[in-house]
């Protein structure tokens, strides 16, 4: 641990009167933690914390969240400052290396990522093994997991150089694989990456360009994509990041670990939240129905919930949502799309922000509410929403994986459990069972 404990907490077993003292470890920011690693040896107990609501699983220097105050920091920098003043690759460098790059470092990093964007041509044959109607996330799980078979020269996790090459390859090739999955699902030819474009421009081109016409970059849309990637780059020890760390703790190669993260992200309670927002809007159907559904959302006996409002972590305004809201308005104004669903979303946002019930409970629109609207306006099918999330989160996953591997105190993950099954009992032969 980075700080020498000065405080302690004493836990007393009221049944036996036995007490044990445990060190309290402060972080740079946030609540202090009680080091309970000696709890079982000293008192004979494990802790029980479903969902890890009050358990720190690791020490990290990458991302800090204060949900009560609505704060999100990457290496100490506010997420809004990064989204407004950086580009995605600069944020990638920051997450991986701990500091913002100088001009030369930025140029070298951009070059390394740009010239790693192509994937092995044989991955095209691997892709064609999937059905055309396969969900893009299923395809991504397979393609990313298979990268270790194509790039086995960067799977030695004990070699710092190979770790760096694997990180660069994953960040660089993820948009290419995502675009391949999308093009395959719609029956269009794969578009190869272009080294002349920025990361976000290249991604949009691979997604939406076709051979029969010249693709033109829209700077508002490419900037919106860059912000979406930045705002989803890392979010501390969430489900998918914890999955990557747990997978990596066994010594698994980085490509397998990121594939595990993609599988975890696929869940509707995690990466599928912005898709759930559009499903909710379709359920509401029309602006005239908003009062009825808002009333239902307030009824604790009604199962209906306003998706995209509030957040498990943020008990205040989601700091990412402010930037995403601005980006949403810019995109809608630029594209001038007449989509009833988008108009419905904006009216729902207005009603909720003025409703005393939601304001008192700080149930503000979160990043998922706006990102779903933006992606729909840009022409993405809902099946691609979580794929875009995976592209963005890859740098967070690989940074957290790298930090874990380089931590001398890391051990293989092995959670404990509260067993409530049958006690030991004798085996009854089949012929004697009633």
Tab-separated table of C-alpha atoms in Angstrom:
chain	number	residue	atom	x	y	z
A	1	UNK	CA	0.000	0.000	0.000
A	2	UNK	CA	1.134	3.502	-0.802
A	3	UNK	CA	0.377	4.973	2.637
A	4	UNK	CA	1.594	3.821	6.033
A	5	UNK	CA	-1.456	3.170	8.261
A	6	UNK	CA	-1.691	5.466	11.288
A	7	UNK	CA	-5.262	4.759	12.392
A	8	UNK	CA	-6.769	1.470	13.443
A	9	UNK	CA	-10.213	-0.023	13.985
A	10	UNK	CA	-10.946	-2.615	16.657
A	11	UNK	CA	-13.498	-5.329	15.975
A	12	UNK	CA	-14.867	-7.278	18.925
A	13	UNK	CA	-16.608	-10.655	18.719
A	14	UNK	CA	-19.489	-10.187	21.161
A	15	UNK	CA	-19.935	-13.959	21.448
A	16	UNK	CA	-16.408	-14.626	22.695
A	17	UNK	CA	-15.182	-11.202	23.796
A	18	UNK	CA	-12.113	-11.595	21.584
A	19	UNK	CA	-10.951	-8.405	19.845
A	20	UNK	CA	-8.638	-7.716	16.935
A	21	UNK	CA	-7.135	-4.480	15.666
A	22	UNK	CA	-7.048	-3.655	11.935
A	23	UNK	CA	-5.191	-0.839	10.166
A	24	UNK	CA	-7.070	1.985	8.424
A	25	UNK	CA	-5.504	2.987	5.124
A	26	UNK	CA	-6.122	6.458	3.646
A	27	UNK	CA	-6.213	7.125	-0.072
A	28	UNK	CA	-5.414	10.369	-1.850
A	29	UNK	CA	-9.148	11.101	-2.091
A	30	UNK	CA	-12.293	9.369	-0.893
A	31	UNK	CA	-13.176	7.220	2.123
A	32	UNK	CA	-10.484	5.472	4.107
A	33	UNK	CA	-10.498	1.682	4.002
A	34	UNK	CA	-10.124	-0.940	6.714
A	35	UNK	CA	-7.543	-3.586	5.863
A	36	UNK	CA	-9.379	-6.768	6.892
A	37	UNK	CA	-6.967	-9.287	5.364
A	38	UNK	CA	-6.209	-10.616	8.842
A	39	UNK	CA	-9.879	-10.880	9.843
A	40	UNK	CA	-10.190	-14.616	9.279
A	41	UNK	CA	-6.859	-15.597	10.900
A	42	UNK	CA	-7.582	-13.439	13.955
A	43	UNK	CA	-11.340	-13.783	14.477
A	44	UNK	CA	-12.358	-16.636	12.175
A	45	UNK	CA	-14.791	-14.603	10.053
A	46	UNK	CA	-15.104	-13.552	6.406
A	47	UNK	CA	-17.004	-10.440	5.336
A	48	UNK	CA	-20.264	-10.646	3.363
A	49	UNK	CA	-20.799	-7.874	0.804
A	50	UNK	CA	-22.968	-8.844	-2.210
A	51	UNK	CA	-22.251	-6.594	-5.161
A	52	UNK	CA	-19.094	-5.308	-3.422
A	53	UNK	CA	-21.010	-2.249	-2.218
A	54	UNK	CA	-18.466	-1.474	0.523
A	55	UNK	CA	-15.404	-3.500	-0.478
A	56	UNK	CA	-12.222	-2.246	-2.114
A	57	UNK	CA	-10.733	-4.998	-4.273
A	58	UNK	CA	-7.523	-3.253	-5.293
A	59	UNK	CA	-5.341	-0.179	-5.023
A	60	UNK	CA	-5.396	2.040	-8.109
A	61	UNK	CA	-4.036	5.399	-9.291
A	62	UNK	CA	-6.071	5.629	-12.495
A	63	UNK	CA	-9.616	6.872	-11.862
A	64	UNK	CA	-11.392	8.465	-8.910
A	65	UNK	CA	-15.156	8.860	-8.526
A	66	UNK	CA	-17.023	10.784	-5.836
A	67	UNK	CA	-20.617	9.862	-6.508
A	68	UNK	CA	-22.059	12.169	-3.854
A	69	UNK	CA	-20.383	15.230	-5.315
A	70	UNK	CA	-20.585	14.188	-8.975
A	71	UNK	CA	-16.810	14.045	-9.509
A	72	UNK	CA	-14.908	11.907	-12.028
A	73	UNK	CA	-11.129	12.278	-12.308
A	74	UNK	CA	-8.679	10.492	-14.609
A	75	UNK	CA	-5.179	10.649	-13.075
A	76	UNK	CA	-6.391	13.783	-11.234
A	77	UNK	CA	-7.878	15.574	-14.255
A	78	UNK	CA	-11.585	16.423	-14.415
A	79	UNK	CA	-13.474	14.470	-17.057
A	80	UNK	CA	-15.077	17.667	-18.414
A	81	UNK	CA	-11.663	19.298	-18.932
A	82	UNK	CA	-10.388	16.233	-20.780
A	83	UNK	CA	-13.499	15.989	-22.957
A	84	UNK	CA	-13.365	19.673	-23.861
A	85	UNK	CA	-9.623	20.144	-24.333
A	86	UNK	CA	-8.101	16.744	-25.221
A	87	UNK	CA	-8.626	14.184	-27.924
A	88	UNK	CA	-9.195	10.504	-27.264
A	89	UNK	CA	-5.627	9.359	-27.923
A	90	UNK	CA	-4.275	11.953	-25.493
A	91	UNK	CA	-6.612	10.529	-22.838
A	92	UNK	CA	-5.431	7.026	-23.769
A	93	UNK	CA	-1.828	8.076	-23.173
A	94	UNK	CA	-2.812	9.619	-19.830
A	95	UNK	CA	-4.613	6.493	-18.616
A	96	UNK	CA	-1.803	4.186	-19.708
A	97	UNK	CA	1.148	6.246	-18.502
A	98	UNK	CA	-0.128	8.414	-15.660
A	99	UNK	CA	0.728	11.803	-17.176
A	100	UNK	CA	-0.383	13.880	-20.133
A	101	UNK	CA	2.098	13.646	-23.026
A	102	UNK	CA	4.308	16.455	-24.255
A	103	UNK	CA	4.231	17.294	-27.965
A	104	UNK	CA	6.845	14.691	-28.965
A	105	UNK	CA	5.297	11.955	-26.814
A	106	UNK	CA	1.861	12.710	-28.247
A	107	UNK	CA	3.167	12.526	-31.818
A	108	UNK	CA	4.955	9.227	-31.191
A	109	UNK	CA	1.926	7.702	-29.456
A	110	UNK	CA	-0.483	8.821	-32.184
A	111	UNK	CA	1.850	7.312	-34.780
A	112	UNK	CA	2.121	4.012	-32.892
A	113	UNK	CA	-1.665	3.669	-32.634
A	114	UNK	CA	-2.373	4.820	-36.185
A	115	UNK	CA	0.071	2.338	-37.719
A	116	UNK	CA	-1.354	-0.561	-35.704
A	117	UNK	CA	-4.959	-0.128	-36.905
A	118	UNK	CA	-4.881	-2.830	-39.590
A	119	UNK	CA	-5.683	-6.375	-38.508
A	120	UNK	CA	-4.307	-9.661	-39.797
A	121	UNK	CA	-6.043	-10.474	-43.081
A	122	UNK	CA	-6.897	-13.974	-41.918
A	123	UNK	CA	-9.235	-12.453	-39.340
A	124	UNK	CA	-11.554	-11.816	-42.300
A	125	UNK	CA	-11.970	-15.592	-42.660
A	126	UNK	CA	-12.572	-15.928	-38.940
A	127	UNK	CA	-15.256	-13.235	-39.194
A	128	UNK	CA	-17.032	-15.064	-41.996
A	129	UNK	CA	-17.579	-18.044	-39.726
A	130	UNK	CA	-20.298	-16.077	-37.921
A	131	UNK	CA	-23.884	-15.897	-39.135
A	132	UNK	CA	-24.784	-12.579	-40.744
A	133	UNK	CA	-27.454	-11.963	-38.116
A	134	UNK	CA	-25.097	-12.585	-35.187
A	135	UNK	CA	-25.143	-9.820	-32.573
A	136	UNK	CA	-22.080	-7.572	-33.056
A	137	UNK	CA	-21.110	-8.075	-29.398
A	138	UNK	CA	-20.999	-11.839	-29.942
A	139	UNK	CA	-18.718	-11.228	-32.925
A	140	UNK	CA	-16.524	-8.879	-30.869
A	141	UNK	CA	-16.123	-11.437	-28.084
A	142	UNK	CA	-14.901	-13.949	-30.653
A	143	UNK	CA	-12.640	-11.622	-32.646
A	144	UNK	CA	-10.911	-10.064	-29.639
A	145	UNK	CA	-10.450	-13.403	-27.925
A	146	UNK	CA	-8.917	-14.756	-31.139
A	147	UNK	CA	-6.344	-11.957	-31.286
A	148	UNK	CA	-4.037	-14.017	-29.061
A	149	UNK	CA	-3.880	-16.588	-31.873
A	150	UNK	CA	-2.917	-13.932	-34.424
A	151	UNK	CA	-0.649	-11.799	-32.214
A	152	UNK	CA	0.958	-14.356	-29.931
A	153	UNK	CA	4.223	-12.401	-30.004
A	154	UNK	CA	2.756	-9.976	-27.414
A	155	UNK	CA	1.198	-12.333	-24.876
A	156	UNK	CA	4.076	-12.627	-22.398
A	157	UNK	CA	2.609	-10.619	-19.543
A	158	UNK	CA	5.950	-10.572	-17.696
A	159	UNK	CA	7.662	-8.610	-20.484
A	160	UNK	CA	7.013	-4.833	-20.174
A	161	UNK	CA	7.661	-4.314	-23.893
A	162	UNK	CA	5.140	-6.981	-24.866
A	163	UNK	CA	2.604	-5.493	-22.452
A	164	UNK	CA	3.039	-2.125	-24.183
A	165	UNK	CA	2.695	-3.649	-27.667
A	166	UNK	CA	-0.445	-5.545	-26.609
A	167	UNK	CA	-1.945	-2.333	-25.185
A	168	UNK	CA	-1.218	-0.414	-28.397
A	169	UNK	CA	-2.617	-3.196	-30.548
A	170	UNK	CA	-5.849	-3.407	-28.587
A	171	UNK	CA	-6.466	0.356	-28.628
A	172	UNK	CA	-5.597	0.566	-32.334
A	173	UNK	CA	-7.416	-2.493	-33.651
A	174	UNK	CA	-10.619	-2.345	-31.624
A	175	UNK	CA	-12.290	0.242	-33.935
A	176	UNK	CA	-11.253	-1.829	-36.953
A	177	UNK	CA	-12.788	-4.985	-35.497
A	178	UNK	CA	-15.936	-3.111	-34.460
A	179	UNK	CA	-16.342	-1.695	-37.970
A	180	UNK	CA	-15.763	-5.162	-39.450
A	181	UNK	CA	-18.508	-6.585	-37.221
A	182	UNK	CA	-20.903	-3.829	-38.289
A	183	UNK	CA	-20.147	-4.069	-42.013
A	184	UNK	CA	-20.533	-7.836	-41.895
A	185	UNK	CA	-23.954	-7.529	-40.213
A	186	UNK	CA	-25.279	-5.218	-42.950
A	187	UNK	CA	-23.699	-7.102	-45.865
A	188	UNK	CA	-21.261	-4.388	-46.890
A	189	UNK	CA	-17.548	-4.806	-47.704
A	190	UNK	CA	-14.954	-4.103	-45.051
A	191	UNK	CA	-13.396	-0.649	-45.213
A	192	UNK	CA	-9.689	-0.646	-44.413
A	193	UNK	CA	-8.313	2.005	-42.022
A	194	UNK	CA	-6.723	5.196	-43.314
A	195	UNK	CA	-3.550	6.545	-41.722
A	196	UNK	CA	-4.428	10.050	-42.912
A	197	UNK	CA	-7.301	10.446	-40.478
A	198	UNK	CA	-7.635	10.916	-36.734
A	199	UNK	CA	-8.748	8.033	-34.518
A	200	UNK	CA	-12.408	9.095	-34.455
A	201	UNK	CA	-12.512	10.152	-38.103
A	202	UNK	CA	-11.010	6.830	-39.131
A	203	UNK	CA	-13.530	4.933	-37.014
A	204	UNK	CA	-16.508	6.730	-38.577
A	205	UNK	CA	-15.106	6.213	-42.062
A	206	UNK	CA	-14.651	2.462	-41.509
A	207	UNK	CA	-18.234	2.290	-40.231
A	208	UNK	CA	-20.052	4.355	-42.827
A	209	UNK	CA	-17.944	4.644	-45.998
A	210	UNK	CA	-18.886	2.602	-49.066
A	211	UNK	CA	-16.743	1.912	-52.165
A	212	UNK	CA	-19.139	3.598	-54.596
A	213	UNK	CA	-18.805	7.125	-53.234
A	214	UNK	CA	-16.337	9.402	-51.477
A	215	UNK	CA	-16.712	9.588	-47.725
A	216	UNK	CA	-16.705	13.119	-46.319
A	217	UNK	CA	-15.821	13.852	-42.725
A	218	UNK	CA	-18.257	15.905	-40.687
A	219	UNK	CA	-16.121	17.608	-38.008
A	220	UNK	CA	-19.088	17.957	-35.626
A	221	UNK	CA	-19.767	14.219	-35.785
A	222	UNK	CA	-16.114	13.187	-35.479
A	223	UNK	CA	-15.733	15.504	-32.485
A	224	UNK	CA	-18.887	14.017	-30.975
A	225	UNK	CA	-17.463	10.532	-31.447
A	226	UNK	CA	-14.209	11.619	-29.822
A	227	UNK	CA	-16.110	12.930	-26.793
A	228	UNK	CA	-18.174	9.758	-26.538
A	229	UNK	CA	-14.957	7.728	-26.491
A	230	UNK	CA	-13.364	9.985	-23.862
A	231	UNK	CA	-16.419	9.960	-21.599
A	232	UNK	CA	-16.533	6.149	-21.627
A	233	UNK	CA	-12.778	5.478	-21.459
A	234	UNK	CA	-12.690	4.363	-17.813
A	235	UNK	CA	-15.019	4.352	-14.835
A	236	UNK	CA	-13.096	2.859	-11.936
A	237	UNK	CA	-13.910	-0.667	-10.661
A	238	UNK	CA	-17.155	-1.330	-12.525
A	239	UNK	CA	-18.357	-4.822	-13.481
A	240	UNK	CA	-16.418	-5.181	-16.736
A	241	UNK	CA	-13.215	-3.637	-15.360
A	242	UNK	CA	-13.373	-5.916	-12.328
A	243	UNK	CA	-13.885	-8.831	-14.733
A	244	UNK	CA	-10.756	-7.869	-16.653
A	245	UNK	CA	-8.741	-7.602	-13.436
A	246	UNK	CA	-10.083	-10.910	-12.117
A	247	UNK	CA	-9.331	-12.662	-15.417
A	248	UNK	CA	-5.878	-11.118	-15.560
A	249	UNK	CA	-5.067	-12.148	-11.990
A	250	UNK	CA	-4.796	-15.758	-13.188
A	251	UNK	CA	-2.081	-14.792	-15.677
A	252	UNK	CA	-4.351	-14.956	-18.735
A	253	UNK	CA	-3.136	-13.108	-21.826
A	254	UNK	CA	-4.413	-9.532	-22.316
A	255	UNK	CA	-6.550	-10.353	-25.371
A	256	UNK	CA	-8.468	-13.015	-23.424
A	257	UNK	CA	-8.912	-10.582	-20.530
A	258	UNK	CA	-10.348	-7.852	-22.769
A	259	UNK	CA	-12.676	-10.401	-24.386
A	260	UNK	CA	-13.908	-11.225	-20.876
A	261	UNK	CA	-14.507	-7.525	-20.273
A	262	UNK	CA	-16.545	-7.302	-23.482
A	263	UNK	CA	-18.676	-10.245	-22.351
A	264	UNK	CA	-19.359	-8.535	-19.012
A	265	UNK	CA	-20.107	-5.221	-20.695
A	266	UNK	CA	-22.738	-6.896	-22.872
A	267	UNK	CA	-25.169	-7.097	-19.936
A	268	UNK	CA	-28.113	-4.651	-20.090
A	269	UNK	CA	-27.392	-3.458	-16.551
A	270	UNK	CA	-23.941	-2.285	-17.677
A	271	UNK	CA	-23.112	-1.470	-21.289
A	272	UNK	CA	-26.654	-1.828	-22.586
A	273	UNK	CA	-28.096	1.081	-20.612
A	274	UNK	CA	-28.226	3.532	-23.534
A	275	UNK	CA	-30.033	0.928	-25.637
A	276	UNK	CA	-32.557	0.591	-22.797
A	277	UNK	CA	-33.177	4.358	-23.015
A	278	UNK	CA	-34.340	4.056	-26.629
A	279	UNK	CA	-36.481	1.041	-25.755
A	280	UNK	CA	-38.137	3.131	-23.039
A	281	UNK	CA	-38.748	6.021	-25.453
A	282	UNK	CA	-40.366	3.642	-27.903
A	283	UNK	CA	-42.558	2.375	-25.073
A	284	UNK	CA	-43.666	5.937	-24.219
A	285	UNK	CA	-44.376	6.496	-27.889
A	286	UNK	CA	-45.566	10.122	-27.951
A	287	UNK	CA	-45.057	13.393	-26.100
A	288	UNK	CA	-48.656	13.306	-24.937
A	289	UNK	CA	-47.923	10.106	-23.006
A	290	UNK	CA	-45.040	11.568	-20.986
A	291	UNK	CA	-47.142	12.727	-17.970
A	292	UNK	CA	-48.609	9.232	-17.617
A	293	UNK	CA	-45.201	7.529	-17.683
A	294	UNK	CA	-43.656	10.102	-15.348
A	295	UNK	CA	-46.494	9.380	-12.924
A	296	UNK	CA	-45.795	5.654	-13.240
A	297	UNK	CA	-42.084	6.243	-12.563
A	298	UNK	CA	-42.993	7.902	-9.267
A	299	UNK	CA	-45.162	4.963	-8.199
A	300	UNK	CA	-43.017	2.560	-6.173
A	301	UNK	CA	-45.515	-0.226	-6.872
A	302	UNK	CA	-45.158	0.172	-10.638
A	303	UNK	CA	-42.293	-1.702	-12.342
A	304	UNK	CA	-41.766	1.070	-14.909
A	305	UNK	CA	-38.564	3.089	-14.494
A	306	UNK	CA	-37.217	6.071	-16.380
A	307	UNK	CA	-34.074	4.654	-17.972
A	308	UNK	CA	-31.122	7.030	-18.286
A	309	UNK	CA	-32.025	8.993	-15.154
A	310	UNK	CA	-29.970	8.726	-11.985
A	311	UNK	CA	-26.961	6.443	-11.550
A	312	UNK	CA	-25.880	3.765	-9.086
A	313	UNK	CA	-22.608	5.590	-8.425
A	314	UNK	CA	-23.568	9.236	-8.871
A	315	UNK	CA	-25.950	10.582	-6.234
A	316	UNK	CA	-25.605	13.974	-7.890
A	317	UNK	CA	-25.359	15.062	-11.531
A	318	UNK	CA	-23.317	12.658	-13.672
A	319	UNK	CA	-20.293	14.843	-14.622
A	320	UNK	CA	-20.127	13.140	-17.995
A	321	UNK	CA	-23.739	14.025	-18.761
A	322	UNK	CA	-23.089	17.780	-18.926
A	323	UNK	CA	-20.583	17.339	-21.745
A	324	UNK	CA	-22.760	14.741	-23.455
A	325	UNK	CA	-25.803	17.019	-23.279
A	326	UNK	CA	-23.912	19.809	-25.053
A	327	UNK	CA	-22.636	17.350	-27.648
A	328	UNK	CA	-26.154	15.990	-28.145
A	329	UNK	CA	-27.520	19.442	-28.956
A	330	UNK	CA	-24.632	20.129	-31.377
A	331	UNK	CA	-25.221	16.878	-33.259
A	332	UNK	CA	-28.983	17.304	-33.497
A	333	UNK	CA	-28.594	20.883	-34.717
A	334	UNK	CA	-25.962	19.920	-37.302
A	335	UNK	CA	-27.903	16.977	-38.709
A	336	UNK	CA	-31.299	18.723	-38.480
A	337	UNK	CA	-32.994	15.347	-38.146
A	338	UNK	CA	-36.767	15.173	-37.821
A	339	UNK	CA	-37.042	12.091	-35.656
A	340	UNK	CA	-40.097	11.859	-33.358
A	341	UNK	CA	-38.139	9.709	-30.922
A	342	UNK	CA	-35.443	12.367	-30.549
A	343	UNK	CA	-38.067	15.069	-30.038
A	344	UNK	CA	-39.691	12.837	-27.432
A	345	UNK	CA	-36.359	12.436	-25.624
A	346	UNK	CA	-35.802	16.180	-25.428
A	347	UNK	CA	-39.307	16.757	-24.084
A	348	UNK	CA	-38.850	14.013	-21.475
A	349	UNK	CA	-35.564	15.618	-20.440
A	350	UNK	CA	-37.302	18.993	-20.005
A	351	UNK	CA	-40.167	17.546	-17.969
A	352	UNK	CA	-37.887	15.536	-15.666
A	353	UNK	CA	-35.516	18.442	-15.010
A	354	UNK	CA	-38.470	20.617	-13.964
A	355	UNK	CA	-40.258	17.969	-11.902
A	356	UNK	CA	-39.804	18.427	-8.153
A	357	UNK	CA	-39.860	14.653	-7.544
A	358	UNK	CA	-36.818	14.013	-9.747
A	359	UNK	CA	-34.963	17.181	-8.739
A	360	UNK	CA	-35.302	16.420	-5.001
A	361	UNK	CA	-33.986	12.882	-5.550
A	362	UNK	CA	-31.265	14.129	-7.919
A	363	UNK	CA	-32.496	11.813	-10.670
A	364	UNK	CA	-30.855	13.779	-13.448
A	365	UNK	CA	-30.278	12.502	-16.995
A	366	UNK	CA	-27.035	10.514	-17.065
A	367	UNK	CA	-24.496	9.891	-19.816
A	368	UNK	CA	-26.472	6.932	-21.180
A	369	UNK	CA	-29.546	9.078	-21.787
A	370	UNK	CA	-27.694	11.445	-24.109
A	371	UNK	CA	-25.327	8.951	-25.730
A	372	UNK	CA	-28.210	6.807	-26.966
A	373	UNK	CA	-29.848	9.847	-28.567
A	374	UNK	CA	-26.577	10.939	-30.219
A	375	UNK	CA	-25.786	7.498	-31.605
A	376	UNK	CA	-29.301	7.109	-33.013
A	377	UNK	CA	-29.005	10.527	-34.680
A	378	UNK	CA	-25.650	9.544	-36.196
A	379	UNK	CA	-27.183	6.444	-37.768
A	380	UNK	CA	-26.011	3.673	-35.447
A	381	UNK	CA	-28.334	0.694	-34.935
A	382	UNK	CA	-28.975	-0.074	-31.270
A	383	UNK	CA	-27.078	-3.375	-31.605
A	384	UNK	CA	-23.891	-1.322	-32.083
A	385	UNK	CA	-24.289	0.863	-28.989
A	386	UNK	CA	-22.513	-1.532	-26.627
A	387	UNK	CA	-19.835	-2.229	-29.242
A	388	UNK	CA	-18.968	1.488	-29.276
A	389	UNK	CA	-18.822	1.384	-25.476
A	390	UNK	CA	-16.335	-1.510	-25.731
A	391	UNK	CA	-14.157	0.439	-28.178
A	392	UNK	CA	-14.008	3.347	-25.742
A	393	UNK	CA	-13.532	1.262	-22.590
A	394	UNK	CA	-10.683	-0.833	-24.023
A	395	UNK	CA	-8.079	1.706	-22.929
A	396	UNK	CA	-9.493	1.698	-19.391
A	397	UNK	CA	-9.499	-2.080	-19.278
A	398	UNK	CA	-5.942	-2.429	-20.545
A	399	UNK	CA	-4.695	0.344	-18.221
A	400	UNK	CA	-6.286	-1.362	-15.217
A	401	UNK	CA	-4.935	-4.742	-16.365
A	402	UNK	CA	-1.442	-3.275	-16.794
A	403	UNK	CA	-1.581	-1.659	-13.336
A	404	UNK	CA	-2.624	-4.970	-11.777
A	405	UNK	CA	0.137	-6.940	-13.508
A	406	UNK	CA	2.757	-4.408	-12.388
A	407	UNK	CA	1.544	-4.454	-8.758
A	408	UNK	CA	3.944	-6.681	-6.779
A	409	UNK	CA	1.231	-7.361	-4.216
A	410	UNK	CA	-1.380	-8.646	-6.673
A	411	UNK	CA	-2.711	-12.158	-6.184
A	412	UNK	CA	-5.134	-14.335	-8.090
A	413	UNK	CA	-8.704	-13.268	-7.338
A	414	UNK	CA	-10.512	-15.713	-5.052
A	415	UNK	CA	-13.677	-14.308	-3.432
A	416	UNK	CA	-15.107	-16.052	-0.394
A	417	UNK	CA	-18.746	-17.053	0.049
A	418	UNK	CA	-21.479	-17.549	2.620
A	419	UNK	CA	-22.451	-21.193	2.165
A	420	UNK	CA	-26.136	-21.903	2.865
A	421	UNK	CA	-26.471	-25.352	1.258
A	422	UNK	CA	-26.818	-28.758	2.883
A	423	UNK	CA	-24.479	-29.831	5.642
A	424	UNK	CA	-22.437	-33.008	5.175
A	425	UNK	CA	-24.745	-36.024	4.774
A	426	UNK	CA	-24.394	-39.743	3.958
A	427	UNK	CA	-24.678	-40.979	0.362
A	428	UNK	CA	-27.751	-43.122	-0.277
A	429	UNK	CA	-27.432	-45.735	-3.062
A	430	UNK	CA	-29.855	-45.298	-5.976
A	431	UNK	CA	-31.803	-48.483	-5.156
A	432	UNK	CA	-32.563	-47.225	-1.627
A	433	UNK	CA	-33.777	-43.743	-2.543
A	434	UNK	CA	-37.501	-43.207	-2.236
